[in-house]
mmCIF file of N, CA and C in Angstrom:
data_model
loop_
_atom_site.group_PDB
_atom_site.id
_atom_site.type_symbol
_atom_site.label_atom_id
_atom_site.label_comp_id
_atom_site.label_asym_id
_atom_site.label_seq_id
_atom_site.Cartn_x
_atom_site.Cartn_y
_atom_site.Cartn_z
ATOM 1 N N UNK S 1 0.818 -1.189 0.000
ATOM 2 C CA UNK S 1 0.000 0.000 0.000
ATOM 3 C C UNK S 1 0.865 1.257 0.000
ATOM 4 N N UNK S 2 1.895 1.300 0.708
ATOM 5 C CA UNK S 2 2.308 2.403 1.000
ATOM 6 C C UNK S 2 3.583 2.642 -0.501
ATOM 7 N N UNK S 3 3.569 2.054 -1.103
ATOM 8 C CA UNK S 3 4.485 1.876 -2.652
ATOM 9 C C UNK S 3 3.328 2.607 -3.363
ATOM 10 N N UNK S 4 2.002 2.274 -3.466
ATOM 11 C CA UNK S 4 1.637 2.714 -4.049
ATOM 12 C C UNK S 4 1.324 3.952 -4.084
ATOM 13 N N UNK S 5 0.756 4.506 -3.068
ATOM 14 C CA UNK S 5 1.295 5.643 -2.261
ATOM 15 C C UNK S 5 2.419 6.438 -2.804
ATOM 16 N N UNK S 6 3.370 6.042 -2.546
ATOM 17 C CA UNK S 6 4.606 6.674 -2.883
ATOM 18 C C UNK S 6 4.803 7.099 -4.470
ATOM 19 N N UNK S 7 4.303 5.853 -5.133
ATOM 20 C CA UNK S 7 4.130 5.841 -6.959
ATOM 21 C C UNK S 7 2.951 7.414 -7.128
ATOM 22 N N UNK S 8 2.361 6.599 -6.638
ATOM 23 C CA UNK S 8 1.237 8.335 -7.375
ATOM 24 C C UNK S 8 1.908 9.633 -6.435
ATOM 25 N N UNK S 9 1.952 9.863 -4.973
ATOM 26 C CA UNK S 9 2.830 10.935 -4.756
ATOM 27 C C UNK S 9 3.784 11.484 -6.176
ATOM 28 N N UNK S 10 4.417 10.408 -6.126
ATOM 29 C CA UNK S 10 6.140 10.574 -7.704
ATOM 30 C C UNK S 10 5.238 11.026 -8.523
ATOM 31 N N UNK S 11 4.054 10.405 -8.989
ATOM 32 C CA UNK S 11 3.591 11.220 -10.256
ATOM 33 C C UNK S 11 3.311 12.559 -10.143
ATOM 34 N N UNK S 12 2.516 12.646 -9.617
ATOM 35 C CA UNK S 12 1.815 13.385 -9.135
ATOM 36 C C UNK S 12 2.691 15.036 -9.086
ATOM 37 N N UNK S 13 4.013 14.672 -8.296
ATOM 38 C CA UNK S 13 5.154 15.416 -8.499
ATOM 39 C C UNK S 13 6.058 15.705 -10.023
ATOM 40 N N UNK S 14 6.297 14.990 -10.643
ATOM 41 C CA UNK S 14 6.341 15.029 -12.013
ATOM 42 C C UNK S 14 5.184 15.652 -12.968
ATOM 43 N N UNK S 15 4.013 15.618 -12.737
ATOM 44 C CA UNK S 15 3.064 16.614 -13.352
ATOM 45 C C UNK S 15 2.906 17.737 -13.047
ATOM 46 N N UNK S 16 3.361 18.173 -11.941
ATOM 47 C CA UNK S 16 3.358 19.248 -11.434
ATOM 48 C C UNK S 16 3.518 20.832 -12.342
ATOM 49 N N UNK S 17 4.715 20.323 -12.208
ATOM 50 C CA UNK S 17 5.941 21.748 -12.860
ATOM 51 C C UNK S 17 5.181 21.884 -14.337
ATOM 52 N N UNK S 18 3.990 21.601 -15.133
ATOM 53 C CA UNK S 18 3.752 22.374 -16.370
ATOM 54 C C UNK S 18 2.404 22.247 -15.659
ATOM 55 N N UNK S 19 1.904 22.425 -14.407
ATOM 56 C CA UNK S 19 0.852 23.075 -14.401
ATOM 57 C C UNK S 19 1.236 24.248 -13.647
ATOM 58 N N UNK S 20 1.988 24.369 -12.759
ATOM 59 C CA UNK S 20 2.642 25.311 -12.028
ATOM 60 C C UNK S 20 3.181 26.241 -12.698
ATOM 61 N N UNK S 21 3.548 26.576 -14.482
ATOM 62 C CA UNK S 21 4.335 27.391 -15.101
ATOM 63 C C UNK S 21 3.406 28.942 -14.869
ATOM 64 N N UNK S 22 4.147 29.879 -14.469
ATOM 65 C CA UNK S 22 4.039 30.802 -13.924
ATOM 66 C C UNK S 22 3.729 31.807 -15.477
ATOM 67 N N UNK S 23 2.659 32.557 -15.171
ATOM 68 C CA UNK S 23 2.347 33.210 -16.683
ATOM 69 C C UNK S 23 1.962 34.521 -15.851
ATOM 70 N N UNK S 24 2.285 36.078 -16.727
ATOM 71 C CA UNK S 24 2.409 37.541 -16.915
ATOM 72 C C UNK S 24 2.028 38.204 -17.790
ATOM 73 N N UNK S 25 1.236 38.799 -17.868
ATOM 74 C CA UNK S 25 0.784 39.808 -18.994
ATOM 75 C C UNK S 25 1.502 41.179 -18.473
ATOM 76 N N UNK S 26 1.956 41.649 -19.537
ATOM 77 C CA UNK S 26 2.194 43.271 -19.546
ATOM 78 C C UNK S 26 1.834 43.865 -20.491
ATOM 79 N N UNK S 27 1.369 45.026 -20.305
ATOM 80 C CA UNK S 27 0.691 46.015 -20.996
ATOM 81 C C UNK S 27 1.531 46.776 -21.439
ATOM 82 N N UNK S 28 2.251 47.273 -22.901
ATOM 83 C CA UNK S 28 2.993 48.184 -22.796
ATOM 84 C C UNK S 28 2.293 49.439 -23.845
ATOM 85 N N UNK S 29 2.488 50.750 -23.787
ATOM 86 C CA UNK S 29 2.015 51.426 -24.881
ATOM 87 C C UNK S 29 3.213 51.287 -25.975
ATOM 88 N N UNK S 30 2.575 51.391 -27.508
ATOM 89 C CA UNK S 30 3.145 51.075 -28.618
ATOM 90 C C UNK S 30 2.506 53.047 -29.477
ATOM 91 N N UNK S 31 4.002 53.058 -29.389
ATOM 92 C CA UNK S 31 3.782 54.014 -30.273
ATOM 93 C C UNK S 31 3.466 54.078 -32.249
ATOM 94 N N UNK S 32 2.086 55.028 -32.328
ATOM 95 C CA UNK S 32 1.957 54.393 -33.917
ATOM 96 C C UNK S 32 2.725 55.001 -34.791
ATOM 97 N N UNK S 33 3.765 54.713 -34.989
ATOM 98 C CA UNK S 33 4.772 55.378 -35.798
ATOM 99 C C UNK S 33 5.895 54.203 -36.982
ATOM 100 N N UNK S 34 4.644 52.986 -36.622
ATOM 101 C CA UNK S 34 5.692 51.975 -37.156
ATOM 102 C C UNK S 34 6.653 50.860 -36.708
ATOM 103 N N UNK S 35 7.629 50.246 -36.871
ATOM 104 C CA UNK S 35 7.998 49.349 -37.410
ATOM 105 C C UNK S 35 7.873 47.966 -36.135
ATOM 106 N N UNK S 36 8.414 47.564 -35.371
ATOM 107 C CA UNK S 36 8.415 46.533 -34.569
ATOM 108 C C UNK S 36 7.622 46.606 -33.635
ATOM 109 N N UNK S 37 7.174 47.545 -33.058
ATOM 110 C CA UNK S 37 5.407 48.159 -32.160
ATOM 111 C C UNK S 37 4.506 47.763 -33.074
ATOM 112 N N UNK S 38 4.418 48.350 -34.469
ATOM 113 C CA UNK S 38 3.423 47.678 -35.188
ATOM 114 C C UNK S 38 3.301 46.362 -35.678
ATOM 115 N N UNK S 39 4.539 45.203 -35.554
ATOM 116 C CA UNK S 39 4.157 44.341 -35.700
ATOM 117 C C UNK S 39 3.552 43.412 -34.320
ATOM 118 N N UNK S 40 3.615 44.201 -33.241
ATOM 119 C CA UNK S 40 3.470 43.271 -32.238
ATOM 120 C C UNK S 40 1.934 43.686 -31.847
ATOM 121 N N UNK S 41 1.427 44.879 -32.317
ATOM 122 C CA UNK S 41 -0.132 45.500 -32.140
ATOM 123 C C UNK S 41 -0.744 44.301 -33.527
ATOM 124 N N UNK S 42 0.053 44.222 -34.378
ATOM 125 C CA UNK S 42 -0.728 43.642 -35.384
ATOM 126 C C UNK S 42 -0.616 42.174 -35.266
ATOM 127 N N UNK S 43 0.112 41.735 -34.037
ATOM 128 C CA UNK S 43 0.173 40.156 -33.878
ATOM 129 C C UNK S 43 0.583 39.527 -35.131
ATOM 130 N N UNK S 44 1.880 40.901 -35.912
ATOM 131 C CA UNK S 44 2.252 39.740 -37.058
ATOM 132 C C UNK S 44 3.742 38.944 -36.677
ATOM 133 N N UNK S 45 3.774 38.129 -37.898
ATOM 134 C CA UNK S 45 5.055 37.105 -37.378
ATOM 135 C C UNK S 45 6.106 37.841 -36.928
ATOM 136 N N UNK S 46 6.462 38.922 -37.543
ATOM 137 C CA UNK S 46 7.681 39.926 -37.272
ATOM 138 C C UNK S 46 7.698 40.343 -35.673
ATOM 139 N N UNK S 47 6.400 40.367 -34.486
ATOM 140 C CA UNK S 47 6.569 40.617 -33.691
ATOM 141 C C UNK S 47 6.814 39.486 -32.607
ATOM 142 N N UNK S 48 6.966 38.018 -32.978
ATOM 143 C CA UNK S 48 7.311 37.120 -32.452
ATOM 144 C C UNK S 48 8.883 37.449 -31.748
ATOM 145 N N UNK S 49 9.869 37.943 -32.573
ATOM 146 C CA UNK S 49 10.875 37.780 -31.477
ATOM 147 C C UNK S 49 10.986 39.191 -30.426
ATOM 148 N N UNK S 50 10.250 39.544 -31.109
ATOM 149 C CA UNK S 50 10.329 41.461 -29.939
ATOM 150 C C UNK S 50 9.581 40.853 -28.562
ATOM 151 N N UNK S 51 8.217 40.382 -28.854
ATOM 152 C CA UNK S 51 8.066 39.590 -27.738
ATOM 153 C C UNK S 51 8.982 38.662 -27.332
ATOM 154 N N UNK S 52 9.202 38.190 -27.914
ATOM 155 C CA UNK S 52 10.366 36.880 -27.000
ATOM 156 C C UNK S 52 11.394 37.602 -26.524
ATOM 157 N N UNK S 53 12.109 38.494 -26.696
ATOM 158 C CA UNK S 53 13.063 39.352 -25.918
ATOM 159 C C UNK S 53 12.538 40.476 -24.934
ATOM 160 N N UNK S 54 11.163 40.847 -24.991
ATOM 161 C CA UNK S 54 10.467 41.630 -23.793
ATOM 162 C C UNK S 54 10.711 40.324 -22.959
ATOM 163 N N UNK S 55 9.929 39.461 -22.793
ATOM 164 C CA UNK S 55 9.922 38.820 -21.883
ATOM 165 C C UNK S 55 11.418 38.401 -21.323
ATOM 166 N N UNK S 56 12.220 37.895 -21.740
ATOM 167 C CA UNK S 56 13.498 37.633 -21.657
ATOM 168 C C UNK S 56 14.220 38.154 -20.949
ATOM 169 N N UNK S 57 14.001 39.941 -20.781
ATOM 170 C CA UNK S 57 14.224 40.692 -20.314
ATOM 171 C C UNK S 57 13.927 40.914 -18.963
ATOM 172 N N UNK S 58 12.914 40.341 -19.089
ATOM 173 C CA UNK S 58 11.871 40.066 -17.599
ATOM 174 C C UNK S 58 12.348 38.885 -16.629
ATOM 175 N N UNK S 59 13.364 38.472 -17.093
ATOM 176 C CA UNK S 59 13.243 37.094 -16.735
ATOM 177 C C UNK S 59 12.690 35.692 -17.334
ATOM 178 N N UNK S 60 11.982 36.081 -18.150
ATOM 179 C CA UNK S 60 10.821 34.808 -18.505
ATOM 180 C C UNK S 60 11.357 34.223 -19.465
ATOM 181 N N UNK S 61 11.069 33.040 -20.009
ATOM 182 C CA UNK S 61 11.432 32.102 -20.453
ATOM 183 C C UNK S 61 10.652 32.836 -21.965
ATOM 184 N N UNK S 62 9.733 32.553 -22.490
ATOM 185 C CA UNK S 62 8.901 32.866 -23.931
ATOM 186 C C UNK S 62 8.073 33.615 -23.671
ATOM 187 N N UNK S 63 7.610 34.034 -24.717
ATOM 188 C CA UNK S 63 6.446 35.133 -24.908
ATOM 189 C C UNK S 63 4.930 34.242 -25.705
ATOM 190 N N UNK S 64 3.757 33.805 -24.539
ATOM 191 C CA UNK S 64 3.228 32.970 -25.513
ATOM 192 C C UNK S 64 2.502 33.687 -26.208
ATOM 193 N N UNK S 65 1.825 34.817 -26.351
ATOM 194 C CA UNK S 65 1.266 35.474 -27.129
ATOM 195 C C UNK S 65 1.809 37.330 -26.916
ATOM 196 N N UNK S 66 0.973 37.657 -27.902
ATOM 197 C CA UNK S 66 1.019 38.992 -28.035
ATOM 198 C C UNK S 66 -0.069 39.721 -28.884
ATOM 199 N N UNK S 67 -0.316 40.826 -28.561
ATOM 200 C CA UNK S 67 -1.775 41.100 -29.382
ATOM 201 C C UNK S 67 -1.907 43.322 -29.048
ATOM 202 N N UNK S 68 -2.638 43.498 -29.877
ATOM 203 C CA UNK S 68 -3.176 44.815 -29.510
ATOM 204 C C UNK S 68 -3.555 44.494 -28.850
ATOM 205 N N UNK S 69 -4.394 45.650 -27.169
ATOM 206 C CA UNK S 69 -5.193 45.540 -26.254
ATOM 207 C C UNK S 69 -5.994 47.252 -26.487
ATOM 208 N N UNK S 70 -7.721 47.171 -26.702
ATOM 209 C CA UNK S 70 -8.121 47.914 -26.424
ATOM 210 C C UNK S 70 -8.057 49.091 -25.359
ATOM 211 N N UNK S 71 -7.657 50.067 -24.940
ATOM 212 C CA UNK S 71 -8.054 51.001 -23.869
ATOM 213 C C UNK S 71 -8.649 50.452 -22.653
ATOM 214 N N UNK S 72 -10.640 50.016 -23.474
ATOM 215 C CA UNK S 72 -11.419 49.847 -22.268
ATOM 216 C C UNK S 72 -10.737 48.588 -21.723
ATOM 217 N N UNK S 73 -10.142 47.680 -22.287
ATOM 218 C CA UNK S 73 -9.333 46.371 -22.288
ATOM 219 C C UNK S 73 -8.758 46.109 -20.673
ATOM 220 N N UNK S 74 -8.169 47.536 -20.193
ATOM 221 C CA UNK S 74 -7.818 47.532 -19.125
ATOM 222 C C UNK S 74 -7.737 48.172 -18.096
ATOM 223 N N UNK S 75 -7.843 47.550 -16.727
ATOM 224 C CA UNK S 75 -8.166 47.713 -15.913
ATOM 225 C C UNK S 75 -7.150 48.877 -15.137
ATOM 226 N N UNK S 76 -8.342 50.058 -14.594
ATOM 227 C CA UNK S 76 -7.560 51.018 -14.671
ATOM 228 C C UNK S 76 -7.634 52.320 -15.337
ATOM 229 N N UNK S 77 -6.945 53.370 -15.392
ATOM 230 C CA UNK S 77 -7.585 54.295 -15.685
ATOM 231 C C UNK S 77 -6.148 54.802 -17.101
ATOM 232 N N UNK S 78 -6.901 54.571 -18.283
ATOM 233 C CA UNK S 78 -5.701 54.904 -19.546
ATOM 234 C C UNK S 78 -6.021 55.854 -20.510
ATOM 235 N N UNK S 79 -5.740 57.452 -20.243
ATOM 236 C CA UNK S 79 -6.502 57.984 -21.229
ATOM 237 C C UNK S 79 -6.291 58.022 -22.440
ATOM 238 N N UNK S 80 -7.600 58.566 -23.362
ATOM 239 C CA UNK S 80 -7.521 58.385 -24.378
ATOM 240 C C UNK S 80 -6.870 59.430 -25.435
ATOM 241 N N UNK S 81 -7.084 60.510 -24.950
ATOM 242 C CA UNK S 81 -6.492 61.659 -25.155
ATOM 243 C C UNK S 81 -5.491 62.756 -24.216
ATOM 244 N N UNK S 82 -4.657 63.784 -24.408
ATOM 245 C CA UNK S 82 -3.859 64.454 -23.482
ATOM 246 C C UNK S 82 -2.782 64.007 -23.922
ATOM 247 N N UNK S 83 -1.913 63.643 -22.376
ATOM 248 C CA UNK S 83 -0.786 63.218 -22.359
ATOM 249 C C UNK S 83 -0.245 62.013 -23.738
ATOM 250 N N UNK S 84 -1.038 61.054 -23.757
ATOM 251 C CA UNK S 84 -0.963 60.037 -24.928
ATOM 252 C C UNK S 84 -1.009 60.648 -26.085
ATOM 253 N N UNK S 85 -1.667 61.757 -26.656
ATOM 254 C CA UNK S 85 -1.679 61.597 -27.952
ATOM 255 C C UNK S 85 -1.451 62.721 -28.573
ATOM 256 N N UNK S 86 -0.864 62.394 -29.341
ATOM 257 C CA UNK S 86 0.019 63.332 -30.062
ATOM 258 C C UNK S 86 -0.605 63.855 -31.729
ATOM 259 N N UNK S 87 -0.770 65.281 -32.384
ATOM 260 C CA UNK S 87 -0.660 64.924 -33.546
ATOM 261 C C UNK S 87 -2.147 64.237 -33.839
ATOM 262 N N UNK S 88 -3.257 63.876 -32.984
ATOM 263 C CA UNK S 88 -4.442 63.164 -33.305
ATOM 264 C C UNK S 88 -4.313 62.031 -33.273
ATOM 265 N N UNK S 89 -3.191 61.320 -32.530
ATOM 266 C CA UNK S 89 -3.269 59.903 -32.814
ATOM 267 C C UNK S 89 -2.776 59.532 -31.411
ATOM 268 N N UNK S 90 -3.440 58.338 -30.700
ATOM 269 C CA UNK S 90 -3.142 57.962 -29.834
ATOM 270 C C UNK S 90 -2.087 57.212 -29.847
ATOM 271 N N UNK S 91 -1.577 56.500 -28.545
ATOM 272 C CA UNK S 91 -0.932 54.962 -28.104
ATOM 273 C C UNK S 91 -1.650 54.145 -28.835
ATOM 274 N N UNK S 92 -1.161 53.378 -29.205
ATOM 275 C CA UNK S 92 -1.995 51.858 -28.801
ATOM 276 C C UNK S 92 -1.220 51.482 -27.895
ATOM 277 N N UNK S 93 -1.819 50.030 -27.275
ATOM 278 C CA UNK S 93 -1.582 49.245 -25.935
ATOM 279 C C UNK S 93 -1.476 47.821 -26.708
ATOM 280 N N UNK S 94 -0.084 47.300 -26.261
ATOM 281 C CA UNK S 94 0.372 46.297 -26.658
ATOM 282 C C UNK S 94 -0.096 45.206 -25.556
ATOM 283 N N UNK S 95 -0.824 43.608 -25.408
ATOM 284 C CA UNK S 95 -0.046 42.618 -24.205
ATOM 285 C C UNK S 95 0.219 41.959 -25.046
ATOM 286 N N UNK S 96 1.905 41.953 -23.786
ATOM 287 C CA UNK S 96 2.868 40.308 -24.082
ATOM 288 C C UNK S 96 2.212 39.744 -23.179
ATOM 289 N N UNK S 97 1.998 38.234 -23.077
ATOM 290 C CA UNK S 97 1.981 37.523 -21.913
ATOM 291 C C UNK S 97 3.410 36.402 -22.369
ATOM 292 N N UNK S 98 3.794 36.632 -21.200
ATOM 293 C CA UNK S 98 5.235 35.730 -20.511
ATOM 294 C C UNK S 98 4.682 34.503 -20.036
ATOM 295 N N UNK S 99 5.869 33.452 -20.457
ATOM 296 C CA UNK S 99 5.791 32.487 -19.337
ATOM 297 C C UNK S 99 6.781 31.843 -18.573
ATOM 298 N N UNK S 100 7.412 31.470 -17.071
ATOM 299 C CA UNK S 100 8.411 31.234 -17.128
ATOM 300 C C UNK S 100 8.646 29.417 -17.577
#
């Protein structure tokens, strides 16, 4: 009894660590002016390694996604005009989410 015990404990411990992987979103503003901000607002392939080196930076292991984030998107207070925008054109708001 107590082997068996011990067997599923071991598993149990071995499954662990990829449910335990620790995940981060950050919000960053992306200025619209172009080139590697816009590929990571536009979630195109080109912004795959900019994310993977934000995070990297962070500590984290990969970047599993990345995407524009709406304004109302987040939590918190982000204006839409003023300080942000310049010229008639706002930020956009980038998330990476990290994982370690």
């Amino acid at each position: 009894m107590r082997s068996l015990l011990a067997l599923i404990f071991s598993a149990s411990i071995l499954a662990a660590p990829s449910a335990c992987a620790e995940t981060r979103v950050f919000i960053i503003a992306n200025q619209a002016d172009g080139g590697v901000g816009q590929c990571l607002a536009r979630g195109d392939k080109c912004g795959a390694s900019a994310a993977r080196t934000y995070c990297q930076s962070r500590d984290f292991a990969q970047a599993s996604s990345y995407r524009r984030v709406d304004p109302d998107e987040i939590t918190g207070s982000v204006p839409k005009s003023g300080a942000n925008c310049s010229h008639g054109r706002c930020d956009e708001y980038v998330a990476i989410t990290c994982q370690r």
